PDB file of C-alpha atoms in Angstrom:
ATOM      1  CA  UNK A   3      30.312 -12.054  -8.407  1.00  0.00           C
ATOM      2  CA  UNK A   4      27.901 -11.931 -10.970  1.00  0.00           C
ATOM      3  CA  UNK A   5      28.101  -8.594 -12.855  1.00  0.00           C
ATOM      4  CA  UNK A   6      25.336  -7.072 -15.294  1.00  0.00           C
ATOM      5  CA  UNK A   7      26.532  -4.302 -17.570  1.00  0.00           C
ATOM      6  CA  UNK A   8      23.666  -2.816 -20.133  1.00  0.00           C
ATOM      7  CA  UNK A   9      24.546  -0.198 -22.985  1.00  0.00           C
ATOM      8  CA  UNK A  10      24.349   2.266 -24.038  1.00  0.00           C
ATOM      9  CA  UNK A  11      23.535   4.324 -20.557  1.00  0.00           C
ATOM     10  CA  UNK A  12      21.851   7.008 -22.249  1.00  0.00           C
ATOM     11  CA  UNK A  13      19.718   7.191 -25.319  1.00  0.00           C
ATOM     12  CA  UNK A  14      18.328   9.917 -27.129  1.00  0.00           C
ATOM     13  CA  UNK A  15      16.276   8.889 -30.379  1.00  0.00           C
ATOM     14  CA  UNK A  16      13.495  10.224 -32.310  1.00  0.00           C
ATOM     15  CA  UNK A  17       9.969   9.145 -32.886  1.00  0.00           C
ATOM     16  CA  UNK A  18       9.920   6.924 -35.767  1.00  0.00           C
ATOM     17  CA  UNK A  19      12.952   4.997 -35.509  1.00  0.00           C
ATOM     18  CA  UNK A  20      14.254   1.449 -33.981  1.00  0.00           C
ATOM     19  CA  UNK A  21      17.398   0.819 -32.329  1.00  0.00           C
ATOM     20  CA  UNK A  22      18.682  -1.595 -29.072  1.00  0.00           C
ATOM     21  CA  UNK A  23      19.512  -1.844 -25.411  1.00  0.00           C
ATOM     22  CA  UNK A  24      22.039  -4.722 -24.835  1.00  0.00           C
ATOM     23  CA  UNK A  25      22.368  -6.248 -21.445  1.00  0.00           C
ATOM     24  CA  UNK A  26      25.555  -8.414 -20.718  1.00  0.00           C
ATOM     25  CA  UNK A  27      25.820 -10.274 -17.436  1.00  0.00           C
ATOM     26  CA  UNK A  28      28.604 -12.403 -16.179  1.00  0.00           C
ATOM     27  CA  UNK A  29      27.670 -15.987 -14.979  1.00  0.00           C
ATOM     28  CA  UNK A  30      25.213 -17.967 -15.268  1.00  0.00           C
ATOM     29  CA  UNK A  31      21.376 -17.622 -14.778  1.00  0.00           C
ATOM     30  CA  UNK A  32      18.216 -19.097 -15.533  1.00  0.00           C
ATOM     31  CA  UNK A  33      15.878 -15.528 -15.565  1.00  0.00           C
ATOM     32  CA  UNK A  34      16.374 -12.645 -17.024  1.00  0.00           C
ATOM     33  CA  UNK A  35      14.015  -9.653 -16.201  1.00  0.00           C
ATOM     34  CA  UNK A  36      13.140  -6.472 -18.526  1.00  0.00           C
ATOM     35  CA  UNK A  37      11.817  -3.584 -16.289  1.00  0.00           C
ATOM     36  CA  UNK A  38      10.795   0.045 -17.149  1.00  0.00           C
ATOM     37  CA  UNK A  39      11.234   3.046 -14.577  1.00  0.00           C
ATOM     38  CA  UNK A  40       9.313   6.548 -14.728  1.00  0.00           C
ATOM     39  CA  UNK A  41      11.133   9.751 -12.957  1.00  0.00           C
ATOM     40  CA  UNK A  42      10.641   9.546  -9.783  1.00  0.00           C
ATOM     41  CA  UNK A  43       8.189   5.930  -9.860  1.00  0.00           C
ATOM     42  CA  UNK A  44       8.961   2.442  -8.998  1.00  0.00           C
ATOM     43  CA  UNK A  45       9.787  -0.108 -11.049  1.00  0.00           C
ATOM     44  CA  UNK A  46       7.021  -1.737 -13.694  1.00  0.00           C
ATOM     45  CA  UNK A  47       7.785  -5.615 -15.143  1.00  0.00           C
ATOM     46  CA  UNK A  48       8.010  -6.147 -18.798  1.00  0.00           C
ATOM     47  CA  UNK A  49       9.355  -8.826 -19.435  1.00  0.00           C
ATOM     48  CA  UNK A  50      10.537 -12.482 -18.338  1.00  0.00           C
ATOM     49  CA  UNK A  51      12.973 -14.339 -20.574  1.00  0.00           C
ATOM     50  CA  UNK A  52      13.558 -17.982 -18.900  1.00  0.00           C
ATOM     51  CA  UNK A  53      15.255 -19.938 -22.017  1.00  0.00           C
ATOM     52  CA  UNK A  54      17.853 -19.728 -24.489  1.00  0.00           C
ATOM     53  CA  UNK A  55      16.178 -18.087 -27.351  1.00  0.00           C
ATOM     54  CA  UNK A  56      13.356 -16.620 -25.716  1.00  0.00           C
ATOM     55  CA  UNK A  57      12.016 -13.795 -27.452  1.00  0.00           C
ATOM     56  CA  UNK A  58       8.959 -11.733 -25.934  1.00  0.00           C
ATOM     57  CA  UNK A  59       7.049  -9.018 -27.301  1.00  0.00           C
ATOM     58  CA  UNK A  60       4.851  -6.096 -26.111  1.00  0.00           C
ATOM     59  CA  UNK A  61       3.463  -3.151 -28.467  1.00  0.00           C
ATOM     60  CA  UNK A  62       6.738  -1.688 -29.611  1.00  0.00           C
ATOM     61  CA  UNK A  63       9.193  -3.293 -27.244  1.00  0.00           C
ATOM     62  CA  UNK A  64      10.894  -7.011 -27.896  1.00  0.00           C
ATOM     63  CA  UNK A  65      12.971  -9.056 -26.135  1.00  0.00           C
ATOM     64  CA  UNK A  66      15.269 -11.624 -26.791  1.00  0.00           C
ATOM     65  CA  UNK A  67      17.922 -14.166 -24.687  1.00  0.00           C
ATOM     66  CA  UNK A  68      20.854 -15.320 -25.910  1.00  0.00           C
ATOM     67  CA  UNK A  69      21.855 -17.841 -22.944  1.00  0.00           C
ATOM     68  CA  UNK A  70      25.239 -19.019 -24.447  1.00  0.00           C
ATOM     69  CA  UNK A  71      26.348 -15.384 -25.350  1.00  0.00           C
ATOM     70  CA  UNK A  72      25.177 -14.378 -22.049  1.00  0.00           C
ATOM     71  CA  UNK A  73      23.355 -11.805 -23.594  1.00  0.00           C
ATOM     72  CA  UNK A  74      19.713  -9.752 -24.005  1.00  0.00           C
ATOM     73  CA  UNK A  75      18.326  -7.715 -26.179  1.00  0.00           C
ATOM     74  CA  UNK A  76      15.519  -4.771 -26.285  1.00  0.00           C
ATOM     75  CA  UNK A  77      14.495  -3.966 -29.536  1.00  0.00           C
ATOM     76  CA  UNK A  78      12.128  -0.685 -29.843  1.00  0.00           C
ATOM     77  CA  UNK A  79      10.643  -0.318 -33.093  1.00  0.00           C
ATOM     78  CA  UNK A  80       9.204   2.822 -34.572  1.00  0.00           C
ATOM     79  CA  UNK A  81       9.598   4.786 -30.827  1.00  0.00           C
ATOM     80  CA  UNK A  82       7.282   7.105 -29.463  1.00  0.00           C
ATOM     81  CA  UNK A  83       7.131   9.797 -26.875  1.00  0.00           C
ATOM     82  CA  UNK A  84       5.457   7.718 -24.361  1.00  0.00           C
ATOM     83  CA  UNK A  85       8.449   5.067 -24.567  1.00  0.00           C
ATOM     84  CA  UNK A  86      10.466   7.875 -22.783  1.00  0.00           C
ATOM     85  CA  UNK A  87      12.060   6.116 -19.241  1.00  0.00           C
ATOM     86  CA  UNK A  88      14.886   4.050 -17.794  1.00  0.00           C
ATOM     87  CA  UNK A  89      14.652   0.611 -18.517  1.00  0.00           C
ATOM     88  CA  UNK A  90      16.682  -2.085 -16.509  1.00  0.00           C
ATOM     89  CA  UNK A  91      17.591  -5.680 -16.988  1.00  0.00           C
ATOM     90  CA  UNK A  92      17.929  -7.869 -13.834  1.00  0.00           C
ATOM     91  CA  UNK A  93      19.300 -11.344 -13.973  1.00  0.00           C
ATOM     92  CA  UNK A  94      18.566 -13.868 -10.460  1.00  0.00           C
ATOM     93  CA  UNK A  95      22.264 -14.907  -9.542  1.00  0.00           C
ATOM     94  CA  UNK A  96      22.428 -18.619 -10.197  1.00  0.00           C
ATOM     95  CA  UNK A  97      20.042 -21.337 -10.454  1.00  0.00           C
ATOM     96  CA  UNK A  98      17.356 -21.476  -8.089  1.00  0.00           C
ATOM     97  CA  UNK A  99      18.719 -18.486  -6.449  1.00  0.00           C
ATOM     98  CA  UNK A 100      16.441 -15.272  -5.384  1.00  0.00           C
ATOM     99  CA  UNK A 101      17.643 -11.712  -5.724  1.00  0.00           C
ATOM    100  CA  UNK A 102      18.381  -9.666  -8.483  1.00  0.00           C
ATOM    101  CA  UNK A 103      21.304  -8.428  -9.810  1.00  0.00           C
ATOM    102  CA  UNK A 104      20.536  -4.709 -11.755  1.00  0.00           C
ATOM    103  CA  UNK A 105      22.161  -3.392 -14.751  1.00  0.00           C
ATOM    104  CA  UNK A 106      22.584   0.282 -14.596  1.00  0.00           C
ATOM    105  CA  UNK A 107      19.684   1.656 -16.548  1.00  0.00           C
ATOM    106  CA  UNK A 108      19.615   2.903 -19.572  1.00  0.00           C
ATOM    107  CA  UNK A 109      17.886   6.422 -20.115  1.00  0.00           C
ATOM    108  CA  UNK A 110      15.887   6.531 -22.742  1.00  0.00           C
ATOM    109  CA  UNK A 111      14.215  10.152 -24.177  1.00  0.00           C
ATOM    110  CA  UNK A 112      12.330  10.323 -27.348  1.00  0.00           C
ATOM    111  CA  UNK A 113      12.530  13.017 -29.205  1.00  0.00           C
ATOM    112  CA  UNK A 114       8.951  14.236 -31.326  1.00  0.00           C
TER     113      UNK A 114
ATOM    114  CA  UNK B   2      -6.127  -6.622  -7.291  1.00  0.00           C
ATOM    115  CA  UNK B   3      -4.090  -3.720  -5.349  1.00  0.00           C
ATOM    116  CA  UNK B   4       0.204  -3.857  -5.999  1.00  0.00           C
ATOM    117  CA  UNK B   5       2.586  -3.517  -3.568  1.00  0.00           C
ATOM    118  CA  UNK B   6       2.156  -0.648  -0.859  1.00  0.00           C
ATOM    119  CA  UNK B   7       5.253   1.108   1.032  1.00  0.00           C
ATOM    120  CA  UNK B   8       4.469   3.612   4.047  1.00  0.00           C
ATOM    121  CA  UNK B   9       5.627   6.305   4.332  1.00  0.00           C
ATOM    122  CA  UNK B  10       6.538   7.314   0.457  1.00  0.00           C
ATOM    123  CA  UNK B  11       8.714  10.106   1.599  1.00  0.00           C
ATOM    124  CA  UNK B  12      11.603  10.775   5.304  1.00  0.00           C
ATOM    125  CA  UNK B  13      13.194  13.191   6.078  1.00  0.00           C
ATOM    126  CA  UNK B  14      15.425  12.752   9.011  1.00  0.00           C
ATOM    127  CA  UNK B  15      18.175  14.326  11.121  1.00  0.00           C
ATOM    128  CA  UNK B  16      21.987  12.015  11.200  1.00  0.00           C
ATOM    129  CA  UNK B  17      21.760   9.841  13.689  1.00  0.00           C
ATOM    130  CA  UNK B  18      17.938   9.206  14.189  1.00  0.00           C
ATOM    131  CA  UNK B  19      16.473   6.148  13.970  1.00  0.00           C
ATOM    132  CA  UNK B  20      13.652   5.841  10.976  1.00  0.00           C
ATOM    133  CA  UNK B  21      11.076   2.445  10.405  1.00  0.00           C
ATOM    134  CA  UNK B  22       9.459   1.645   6.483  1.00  0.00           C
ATOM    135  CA  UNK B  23       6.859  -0.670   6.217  1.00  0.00           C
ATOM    136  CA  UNK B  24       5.354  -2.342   3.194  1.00  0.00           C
ATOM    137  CA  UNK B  25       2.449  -4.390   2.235  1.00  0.00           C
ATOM    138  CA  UNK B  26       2.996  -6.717  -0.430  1.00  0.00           C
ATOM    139  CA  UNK B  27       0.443  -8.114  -3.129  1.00  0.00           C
ATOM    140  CA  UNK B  28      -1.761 -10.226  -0.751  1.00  0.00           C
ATOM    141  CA  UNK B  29      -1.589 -13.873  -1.807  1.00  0.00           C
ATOM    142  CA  UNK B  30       2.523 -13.628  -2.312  1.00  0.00           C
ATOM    143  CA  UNK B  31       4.464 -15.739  -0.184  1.00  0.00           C
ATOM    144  CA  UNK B  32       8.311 -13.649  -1.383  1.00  0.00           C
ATOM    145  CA  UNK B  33       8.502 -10.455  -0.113  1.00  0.00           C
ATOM    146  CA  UNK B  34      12.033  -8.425  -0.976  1.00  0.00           C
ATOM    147  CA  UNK B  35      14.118  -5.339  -0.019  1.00  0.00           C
ATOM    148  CA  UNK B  36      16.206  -3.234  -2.256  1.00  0.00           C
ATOM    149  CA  UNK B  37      17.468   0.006  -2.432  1.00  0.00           C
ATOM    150  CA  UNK B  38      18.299   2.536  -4.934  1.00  0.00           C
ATOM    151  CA  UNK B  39      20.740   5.939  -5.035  1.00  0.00           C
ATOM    152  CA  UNK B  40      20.284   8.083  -7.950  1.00  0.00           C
ATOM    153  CA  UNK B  41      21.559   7.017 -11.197  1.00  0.00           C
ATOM    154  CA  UNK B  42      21.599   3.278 -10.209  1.00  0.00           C
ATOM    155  CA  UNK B  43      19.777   0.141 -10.469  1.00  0.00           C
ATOM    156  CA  UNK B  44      18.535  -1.154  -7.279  1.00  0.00           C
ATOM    157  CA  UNK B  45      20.832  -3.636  -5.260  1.00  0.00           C
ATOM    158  CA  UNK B  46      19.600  -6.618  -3.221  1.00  0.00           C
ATOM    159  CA  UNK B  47      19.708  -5.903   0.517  1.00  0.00           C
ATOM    160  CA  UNK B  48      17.265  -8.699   1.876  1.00  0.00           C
ATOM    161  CA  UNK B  49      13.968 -11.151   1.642  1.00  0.00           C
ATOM    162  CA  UNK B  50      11.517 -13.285   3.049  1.00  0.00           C
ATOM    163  CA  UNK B  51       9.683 -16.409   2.566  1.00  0.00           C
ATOM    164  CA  UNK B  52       6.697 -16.212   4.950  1.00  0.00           C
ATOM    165  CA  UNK B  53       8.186 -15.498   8.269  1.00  0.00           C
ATOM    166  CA  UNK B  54      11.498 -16.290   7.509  1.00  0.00           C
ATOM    167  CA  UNK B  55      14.674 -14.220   6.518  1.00  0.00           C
ATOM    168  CA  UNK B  56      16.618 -16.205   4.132  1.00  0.00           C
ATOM    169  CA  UNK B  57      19.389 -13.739   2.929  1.00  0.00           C
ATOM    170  CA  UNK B  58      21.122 -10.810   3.679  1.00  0.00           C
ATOM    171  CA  UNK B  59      23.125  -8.725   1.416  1.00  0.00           C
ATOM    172  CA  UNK B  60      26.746  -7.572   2.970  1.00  0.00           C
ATOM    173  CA  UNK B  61      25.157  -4.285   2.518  1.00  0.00           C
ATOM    174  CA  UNK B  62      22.561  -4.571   5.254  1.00  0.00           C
ATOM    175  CA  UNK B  63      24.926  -3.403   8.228  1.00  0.00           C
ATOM    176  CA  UNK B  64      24.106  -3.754  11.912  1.00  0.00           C
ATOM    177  CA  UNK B  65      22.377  -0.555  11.850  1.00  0.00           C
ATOM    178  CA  UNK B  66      19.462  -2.242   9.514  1.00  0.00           C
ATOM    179  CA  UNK B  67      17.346  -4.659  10.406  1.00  0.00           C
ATOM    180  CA  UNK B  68      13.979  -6.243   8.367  1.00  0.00           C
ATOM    181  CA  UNK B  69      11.194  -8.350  10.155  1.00  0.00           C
ATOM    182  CA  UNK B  70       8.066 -10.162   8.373  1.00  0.00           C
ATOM    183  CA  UNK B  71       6.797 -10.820  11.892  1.00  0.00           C
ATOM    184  CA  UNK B  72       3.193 -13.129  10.213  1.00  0.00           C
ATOM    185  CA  UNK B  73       4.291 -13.315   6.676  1.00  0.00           C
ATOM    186  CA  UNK B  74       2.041 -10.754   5.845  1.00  0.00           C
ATOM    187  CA  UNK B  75       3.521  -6.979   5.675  1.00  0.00           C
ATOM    188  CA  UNK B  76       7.507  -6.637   6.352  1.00  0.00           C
ATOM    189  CA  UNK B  77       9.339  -2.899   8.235  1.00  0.00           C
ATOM    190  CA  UNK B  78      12.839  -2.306   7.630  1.00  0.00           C
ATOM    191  CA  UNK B  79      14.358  -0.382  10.604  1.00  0.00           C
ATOM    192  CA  UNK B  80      17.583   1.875   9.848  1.00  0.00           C
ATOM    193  CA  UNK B  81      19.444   3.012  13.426  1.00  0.00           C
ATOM    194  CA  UNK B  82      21.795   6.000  13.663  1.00  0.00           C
ATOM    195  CA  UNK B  83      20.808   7.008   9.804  1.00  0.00           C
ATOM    196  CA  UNK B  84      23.980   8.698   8.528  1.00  0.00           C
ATOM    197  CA  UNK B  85      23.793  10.682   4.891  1.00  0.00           C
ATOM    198  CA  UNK B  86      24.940   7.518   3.056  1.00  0.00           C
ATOM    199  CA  UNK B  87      21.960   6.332   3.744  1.00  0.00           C
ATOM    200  CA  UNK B  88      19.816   8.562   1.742  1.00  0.00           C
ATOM    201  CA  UNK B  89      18.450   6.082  -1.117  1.00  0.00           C
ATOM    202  CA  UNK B  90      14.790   5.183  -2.669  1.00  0.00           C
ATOM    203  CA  UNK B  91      14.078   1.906  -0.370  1.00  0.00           C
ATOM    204  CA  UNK B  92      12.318  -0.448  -2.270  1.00  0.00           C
ATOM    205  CA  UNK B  93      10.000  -3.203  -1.399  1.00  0.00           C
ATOM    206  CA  UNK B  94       8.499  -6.142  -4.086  1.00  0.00           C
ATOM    207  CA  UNK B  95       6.643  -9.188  -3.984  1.00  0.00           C
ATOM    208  CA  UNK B  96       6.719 -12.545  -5.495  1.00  0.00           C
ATOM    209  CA  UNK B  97       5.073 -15.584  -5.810  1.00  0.00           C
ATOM    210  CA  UNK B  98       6.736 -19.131  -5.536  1.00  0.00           C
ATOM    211  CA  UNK B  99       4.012 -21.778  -6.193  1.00  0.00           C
ATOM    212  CA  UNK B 100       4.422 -25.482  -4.709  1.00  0.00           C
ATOM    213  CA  UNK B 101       7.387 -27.070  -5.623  1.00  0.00           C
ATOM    214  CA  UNK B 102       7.406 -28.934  -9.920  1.00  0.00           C
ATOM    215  CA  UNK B 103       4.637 -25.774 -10.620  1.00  0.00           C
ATOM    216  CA  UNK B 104       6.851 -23.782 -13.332  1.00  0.00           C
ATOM    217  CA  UNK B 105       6.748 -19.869 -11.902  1.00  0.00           C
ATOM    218  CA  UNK B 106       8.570 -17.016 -13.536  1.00  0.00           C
ATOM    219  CA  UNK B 107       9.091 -15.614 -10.111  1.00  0.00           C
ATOM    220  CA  UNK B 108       8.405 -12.024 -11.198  1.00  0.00           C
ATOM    221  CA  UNK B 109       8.881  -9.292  -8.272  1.00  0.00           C
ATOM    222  CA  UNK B 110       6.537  -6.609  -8.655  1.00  0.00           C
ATOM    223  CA  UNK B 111       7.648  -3.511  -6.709  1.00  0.00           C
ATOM    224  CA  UNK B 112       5.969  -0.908  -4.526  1.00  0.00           C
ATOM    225  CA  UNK B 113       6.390   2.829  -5.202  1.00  0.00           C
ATOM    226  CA  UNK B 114       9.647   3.286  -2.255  1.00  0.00           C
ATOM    227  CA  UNK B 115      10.566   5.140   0.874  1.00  0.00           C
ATOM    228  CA  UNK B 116      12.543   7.790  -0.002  1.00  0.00           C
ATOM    229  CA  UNK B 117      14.851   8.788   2.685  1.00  0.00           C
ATOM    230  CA  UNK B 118      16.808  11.651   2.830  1.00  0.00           C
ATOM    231  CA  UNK B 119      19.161  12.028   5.932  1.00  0.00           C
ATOM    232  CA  UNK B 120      20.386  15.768   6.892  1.00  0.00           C
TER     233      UNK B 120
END
């Protein structure tokens, strides 16, 4: 069963500084999806990683896959108020395959 | 270029009645998904479509749910005999798979969810 574990749950930074969400999953897969969530909103894309190495980037947000180490990465650099939500990884269970399999979320609130 | 649509965006409903979501996804996408999500969680799989056809079902969906995509076009999911555990956000999304050897990133775009709350 393929598992996706992201750390830390909950975040609480202030404007101004970087740090990183870290999304572990459990078997092998060929996508990995960033997503953001507002209170109370659905669920906005950010970003796809497909490859080993992949790195994306968007504004303040970057993301990187580490395929081997089964691992990704969301770097926020220089945070702002605005970057205040949940954000989720998803990984599609095997190759090919269809659904998405969450992480937990990890609440982030930025701090002026 | 509308998103994803979900109808209604808010139940309420007594245990044991019988409740219907619909959702209209992105027009042109030929994936359409269900997933729901309790408080505090990520959403988890419970079924999808390609076209018309139902291709998986997560061990979640019980007999009491069922999901239809009767043209391809817009999808209900039908909960009988709610019971509180149901009470979740119910979320739709959409994807696009292009003709087979076309490289797709497969991205589901969600709707804004149904949520249900069952007294």
């Amino acid at each position: 069963e393929l598992k996706v574990e992201q750390n830390p749950l909950f975040l609480s930074m202030q404007e101004g500084k970087n740090y990183t969400i870290y999304c572990n999953y459990s078997t092998t897969s060929d996508r990995l999806y960033w997503y953001r969530q507002d209170p109370g909103k659905s669920l906005e894309s950010l970003f796809v990683l497909l490859s080993n190495g992949a790195v994306k980037q968007e504004g303040r947000l970057m993301a990187s896959l580490d395929t081997k180490a089964r691992l990704s990465t969301l770097h926020i650099t220089a945070a702002v108020h605005d970057l205040s939500a949940t954000y989720f990884c998803a990984v599609v269970l095997g190759q090919g395959a269809q659904k998405l399999v969450f992480g937990q979320g990890t609440r982030l609130t930025i701090n002026p | 270029d509308t998103g994803v649509s979900q109808d209604p965006r808010h139940k309420i409903t007594k245990r044991g009645q019988n409740v219907t979501f619909r959702c209209d996804p992105i027009s042109e996408h030929n994936r359409l998904y269900w997933y729901r999500q309790t408080l505090g969680q990520g959403p988890e799989f419970l079924t999808y479509f390609q076209n018309e056809a139902q291709l998986e079902k997560s061990r979640l969906l019980s007999d009491r749910f069922s999901a239809e995509r009767p043209k391809g076009s817009f999808s209900t999911l039908e909960i009988q005999r709610t019971e509180q555990g149901d009470s979740a956000m119910y979320l739709c999304a959409s994807s696009l798979v292009p003709a087979s050897g076309t490289l797709s990133t497969d991205t589901q775009y969600f709707g804004p969810g149904t949520r249900l709350t069952v007294l």
